Amino acid sequence: MKPKVMLVEIEKEEKEYFRKSLRKDVSIAFQEEILTEDNVEKYKDELKDTEILSVFVYSKITEKVIKSMPALKYITTRSTGYDHIDVEFCNKNDIIVSNVPVYGENTVAEHTFALILSLSRNIHKAFYRTARDKFDLVGLKGFDLKDKTLGVIGAGHIGLHVIRMARGFGMEVLAYDVNKQPFLAEILGFRYVPLDQLLKNSDVITLHAPLIEQTYHMINKENIQIIKKGALLINTARGELVDTEALLMALEDGIISGAGLDVLEGEALILEEHRLFSPELPQDSLQKLVRNHILLHREDVVITPHIGFYSTEAIHRIRRTTVKNIRAYIRGNPRYTVGEKKNRSKDLQPV
């Protein structure tokens, strides 16, 4: 009997790809809606015999959600980050978790520079102005990136692509990362520095770190004060890396002259409108929504709806890797595993 896979957060046009690619290996069920504790009961009949679960970043796979799937043995997320999955609980219950470690380093890096250029040349302001048939230049003076300093927090796959692009613009680059690669720093022409030094000396700061306990609110009320006055802050990683209250304060006080955000703290709530009217909505969640609403209406902030990964090429790579992950699990050789179970997988080359 074929194992059952449930693919959630699936767009209509994706179904045919997965159906065609996996029909020989598994029985398939689809769910377009995100999966959370709030709606897991709704799908309990479909989930009870699900052995393989495929999710994206907006589904919150908590202990309660996992317990509703007694047959669950494998979760594969169609993303690099996996903070939306209770990996610790999975490890304790012998459930394997895999991710897509490489799919769009260049894709996210390109979007990072789209946000940087939108702010540095006031493209967002100019667009709205010309849309109203106004062509004056007042308030639209920008600045060159050449000879400016870019601070890259997280010099992994995506961060290194950003660094290459920055050097092409003629920028100086500082990087902060716990895992240093001195040879690459020499080849690409950047310097590793402590976080405080990066914040004090960068004209543009861009975040490419994973969301873990140590990086939660790594930009906060204390260190945001030392950022070079007038710098830009860009976040295409995870919203929770930045304390939104601190960001609003820094924008209001002129410490930061602009922010480019593809991710927001608590952004999942924006997608779950029904939760806004729940009496059980935590006070801190409501505060996050209010702060995000304020950010949305600031002229010095450019917000995109988590589309840094969303290119034709990157989506194809995500789908292809997800199919290969599922097949590898079925063959008994799961790959790209995360958490304590990662040692059981072969170290295969990214696709």
XYZ file of C-alpha atoms in Angstrom:
351
model
C 0.000 0.000 0.000
C 1.392 3.417 -0.966
C 2.176 5.854 1.869
C -0.094 8.890 2.000
C 1.356 12.370 1.547
C -0.566 15.523 2.450
C 0.683 18.686 0.774
C -0.611 21.853 2.444
C -0.326 25.514 1.423
C -0.497 24.305 -2.168
C -1.470 26.664 -4.974
C -3.850 25.339 -7.609
C -1.243 25.336 -10.378
C 1.143 23.271 -8.225
C -1.183 20.306 -7.865
C -0.640 18.903 -11.328
C 3.149 19.022 -10.933
C 3.128 17.063 -7.676
C 0.402 14.704 -8.853
C 2.345 13.854 -12.011
C 5.718 13.594 -10.222
C 4.592 11.487 -7.244
C 1.656 9.399 -8.450
C 3.786 6.238 -8.740
C 5.222 6.612 -5.232
C 2.413 7.808 -2.927
C -1.269 8.489 -2.587
C -1.709 12.263 -2.602
C -4.008 14.699 -0.820
C -3.881 18.485 -1.173
C -4.894 21.358 1.055
C -4.648 24.971 -0.140
C -5.164 26.384 3.343
C -2.350 26.691 5.887
C -2.309 24.128 8.695
C -2.378 25.337 12.301
C -3.815 24.412 15.678
C -6.894 26.488 14.797
C -7.972 24.343 11.847
C -6.379 20.943 12.425
C -9.695 19.505 13.675
C -11.280 20.456 10.373
C -8.917 18.119 8.530
C -8.582 15.348 11.141
C -10.124 12.664 8.914
C -7.695 13.399 6.091
C -4.716 13.714 8.424
C -5.218 10.591 10.539
C -3.563 8.278 7.975
C -1.011 10.820 6.659
C 2.530 9.440 6.828
C 4.249 12.278 4.937
C 3.437 15.952 5.432
C 4.702 18.713 3.114
C 4.310 22.299 4.346
C 5.471 25.837 3.714
C 6.434 28.560 6.201
C 2.979 29.793 7.208
C 1.760 26.466 8.593
C 2.581 26.081 12.282
C 3.349 22.438 12.934
C 3.155 22.368 16.710
C 2.946 19.455 19.123
C -0.857 19.599 18.996
C -0.886 19.473 15.189
C 1.581 16.595 15.106
C -0.423 14.603 17.670
C -3.450 14.829 15.371
C -1.531 12.720 12.826
C -0.882 9.337 14.480
C 0.609 7.867 11.279
C 3.020 10.769 10.679
C 6.645 9.740 10.150
C 8.105 12.414 7.892
C 7.728 16.193 7.423
C 9.335 17.990 4.517
C 9.098 21.774 4.430
C 9.315 23.562 1.103
C 11.630 26.159 2.603
C 15.105 26.511 4.029
C 13.924 27.751 7.425
C 12.111 25.304 9.675
C 11.260 27.386 12.743
C 7.558 26.821 11.967
C 7.970 23.135 12.887
C 8.421 21.773 16.422
C 11.575 19.877 15.473
C 12.378 19.024 19.078
C 9.047 17.234 19.516
C 9.561 15.468 16.166
C 12.990 14.240 17.276
C 11.575 12.845 20.516
C 8.872 11.000 18.579
C 11.064 9.643 15.788
C 9.544 11.879 13.112
C 12.067 12.929 10.488
C 12.108 16.548 9.275
C 13.702 17.710 6.019
C 14.047 21.105 4.352
C 15.111 22.605 1.020
C 18.565 23.925 1.917
C 19.337 25.532 -1.426
C 16.791 26.913 -3.875
C 17.187 30.640 -4.316
C 20.325 32.238 -2.933
C 20.507 34.469 -5.984
C 16.716 34.946 -5.980
C 16.557 36.330 -2.443
C 19.777 38.297 -2.967
C 18.294 39.981 -6.049
C 15.170 40.893 -4.083
C 17.392 42.302 -1.353
C 18.907 44.710 -3.844
C 15.467 45.513 -5.245
C 14.539 46.765 -1.774
C 17.852 48.591 -1.327
C 17.513 50.382 -4.671
C 13.868 51.221 -4.065
C 14.901 53.082 -0.912
C 18.233 54.527 -2.076
C 16.653 56.022 -5.231
C 13.127 56.629 -3.848
C 11.607 54.473 -6.567
C 8.547 53.626 -4.467
C 7.806 57.304 -3.840
C 8.379 58.217 -7.490
C 6.051 55.471 -8.688
C 3.130 56.625 -6.574
C 3.776 60.249 -7.507
C 3.835 59.664 -11.276
C 0.757 57.419 -10.962
C -1.022 60.610 -9.864
C 0.377 62.538 -12.868
C 2.901 64.429 -10.743
C 6.426 64.739 -12.072
C 8.162 67.143 -9.688
C 11.434 66.036 -8.074
C 10.873 67.384 -4.554
C 11.885 64.792 -1.970
C 13.109 62.275 -4.548
C 16.860 62.880 -4.322
C 18.575 59.565 -3.714
C 22.152 58.470 -3.068
C 24.748 56.335 -4.836
C 25.597 52.890 -3.549
C 29.145 53.187 -4.854
C 31.645 53.688 -2.011
C 28.958 53.098 0.619
C 29.362 50.330 3.214
C 27.028 47.358 3.256
C 26.724 45.356 6.478
C 25.677 41.746 5.897
C 24.396 39.902 8.965
C 24.585 36.237 8.084
C 27.147 35.450 5.381
C 25.800 32.069 4.329
C 24.573 31.072 0.869
C 22.288 34.092 0.419
C 24.564 36.528 2.233
C 27.507 35.634 -0.013
C 25.404 36.297 -3.122
C 24.472 39.684 -1.666
C 28.157 40.395 -1.046
C 29.064 39.558 -4.660
C 26.372 41.919 -5.910
C 27.450 44.666 -3.514
C 31.028 44.456 -4.737
C 29.676 44.837 -8.273
C 28.065 48.105 -7.177
C 31.424 49.250 -5.830
C 30.383 48.971 -2.186
C 32.599 48.158 0.769
C 31.285 45.146 2.681
C 31.376 44.190 6.358
C 29.995 40.838 7.478
C 28.949 39.317 10.767
C 28.644 35.545 11.055
C 29.508 32.982 13.716
C 30.899 30.717 10.979
C 33.701 32.579 9.239
C 35.194 31.687 5.862
C 38.450 33.715 5.662
C 39.360 32.398 2.204
C 36.052 33.587 0.710
C 36.416 36.912 2.521
C 39.765 37.419 0.803
C 38.487 36.346 -2.615
C 35.300 38.439 -2.481
C 36.906 41.383 -0.714
C 34.929 41.751 2.503
C 35.782 41.816 6.223
C 34.303 39.950 9.174
C 33.630 42.250 12.122
C 31.713 42.067 15.429
C 28.007 42.929 15.218
C 28.379 46.246 17.055
C 31.111 47.378 14.667
C 28.964 46.438 11.676
C 25.998 48.409 13.012
C 28.114 51.485 13.736
C 29.805 51.603 10.320
C 27.281 50.403 7.719
C 25.245 52.680 5.452
C 22.976 49.752 4.577
C 22.365 46.768 6.872
C 20.836 43.580 5.493
C 19.746 40.500 7.440
C 20.285 36.941 6.199
C 20.396 34.954 9.436
C 18.182 31.991 10.377
C 15.614 32.410 13.131
C 16.861 30.507 16.168
C 16.818 31.282 19.864
C 20.093 33.222 19.623
C 18.935 35.421 16.715
C 15.461 36.346 17.973
C 15.326 40.183 18.110
C 19.007 40.404 17.225
C 18.157 43.977 16.180
C 16.644 45.371 19.364
C 16.096 48.499 21.457
C 19.654 48.420 22.773
C 21.777 47.905 19.664
C 19.524 49.798 17.255
C 20.674 52.952 19.040
C 24.256 52.492 17.799
C 23.362 52.094 14.130
C 25.019 54.686 11.911
C 22.616 57.617 11.684
C 20.618 57.552 8.453
C 21.360 53.933 7.563
C 18.906 51.671 5.742
C 17.738 48.386 7.275
C 16.764 45.495 4.986
C 15.188 42.229 6.132
C 14.455 39.378 3.723
C 15.101 36.620 6.284
C 12.630 36.336 9.173
C 10.499 39.077 10.715
C 11.336 38.066 14.262
C 15.009 38.953 13.785
C 13.945 42.575 14.316
C 12.069 44.017 17.280
C 9.366 45.962 15.430
C 8.861 48.358 18.320
C 12.574 49.217 18.227
C 12.432 49.655 14.441
C 9.525 52.113 14.669
C 11.370 54.064 17.342
C 14.532 54.214 15.214
C 12.572 55.401 12.158
C 10.764 58.038 14.206
C 14.027 59.306 15.732
C 15.883 59.352 12.416
C 18.410 56.728 13.456
C 17.287 54.698 10.450
C 16.285 56.613 7.327
C 14.389 53.748 5.732
C 13.536 50.067 5.968
C 12.972 47.467 3.262
C 11.031 44.511 4.645
C 10.020 41.332 2.849
C 9.142 39.768 6.199
C 7.293 41.077 9.249
C 7.180 40.033 12.864
C 3.994 38.004 13.330
C 3.199 38.078 9.607
C 1.310 34.776 9.752
C -1.509 36.591 11.582
C -2.057 38.816 8.570
C -2.934 35.716 6.533
C -5.268 34.384 9.216
C -7.859 37.171 9.288
C -10.340 35.064 11.230
C -7.987 35.026 14.228
C -8.163 38.805 14.539
C -11.619 38.490 16.071
C -10.755 35.655 18.428
C -10.998 36.495 22.152
C -8.026 34.153 22.608
C -5.715 36.330 20.483
C -2.738 37.168 22.749
C -2.160 40.827 23.572
C 1.385 40.750 22.176
C 0.065 39.421 18.848
C -2.400 42.296 18.639
C 0.414 44.753 19.364
C 2.498 43.251 16.548
C -0.397 43.702 14.133
C -0.798 47.341 15.120
C 2.927 48.002 14.680
C 2.911 46.328 11.268
C -0.061 48.493 10.295
C 1.953 51.598 11.239
C 4.922 50.378 9.175
C 2.668 49.824 6.150
C 1.697 53.495 6.125
C 5.180 55.014 6.450
C 6.746 56.574 3.358
C 10.224 55.569 4.519
C 9.328 51.871 4.594
C 8.973 49.500 1.623
C 7.152 46.262 2.404
C 6.720 43.277 0.095
C 4.598 40.220 1.043
C 7.360 37.633 1.606
C 8.145 37.260 -2.098
C 11.936 37.220 -1.898
C 11.889 33.524 -2.849
C 9.079 33.883 -5.385
C 10.609 33.592 -8.826
C 9.757 31.081 -11.553
C 13.160 29.453 -11.279
C 13.229 29.239 -7.465
C 9.718 27.781 -7.266
C 10.704 25.100 -9.758
C 13.773 24.233 -7.672
C 11.646 24.038 -4.500
C 9.131 21.695 -6.129
C 11.815 19.484 -7.635
C 13.724 19.202 -4.351
C 10.526 18.434 -2.422
C 9.713 15.564 -4.783
C 13.256 14.207 -4.411
C 13.040 14.546 -0.623
C 9.846 12.484 -0.533
C 11.281 9.813 -2.818
C 14.468 9.633 -0.732
C 12.397 9.090 2.422
C 10.374 6.322 0.754
C 13.632 4.609 -0.265
C 14.726 4.683 3.374
C 17.488 7.225 2.806
C 16.047 10.628 3.848
C 18.147 13.639 2.942
C 18.492 17.268 4.011
C 17.280 16.319 7.477
C 17.375 18.861 10.305
C 17.667 18.576 14.073
C 19.038 15.549 15.914
C 18.025 13.164 13.144
C 20.219 14.833 10.535
C 23.057 12.365 11.036
C 20.941 9.555 9.650
C 20.839 11.129 6.178
C 23.386 11.075 3.419
C 25.101 14.328 2.635
C 23.810 14.722 -0.914
C 24.583 17.640 -3.158
C 21.983 20.424 -3.312
C 19.770 20.588 -6.399
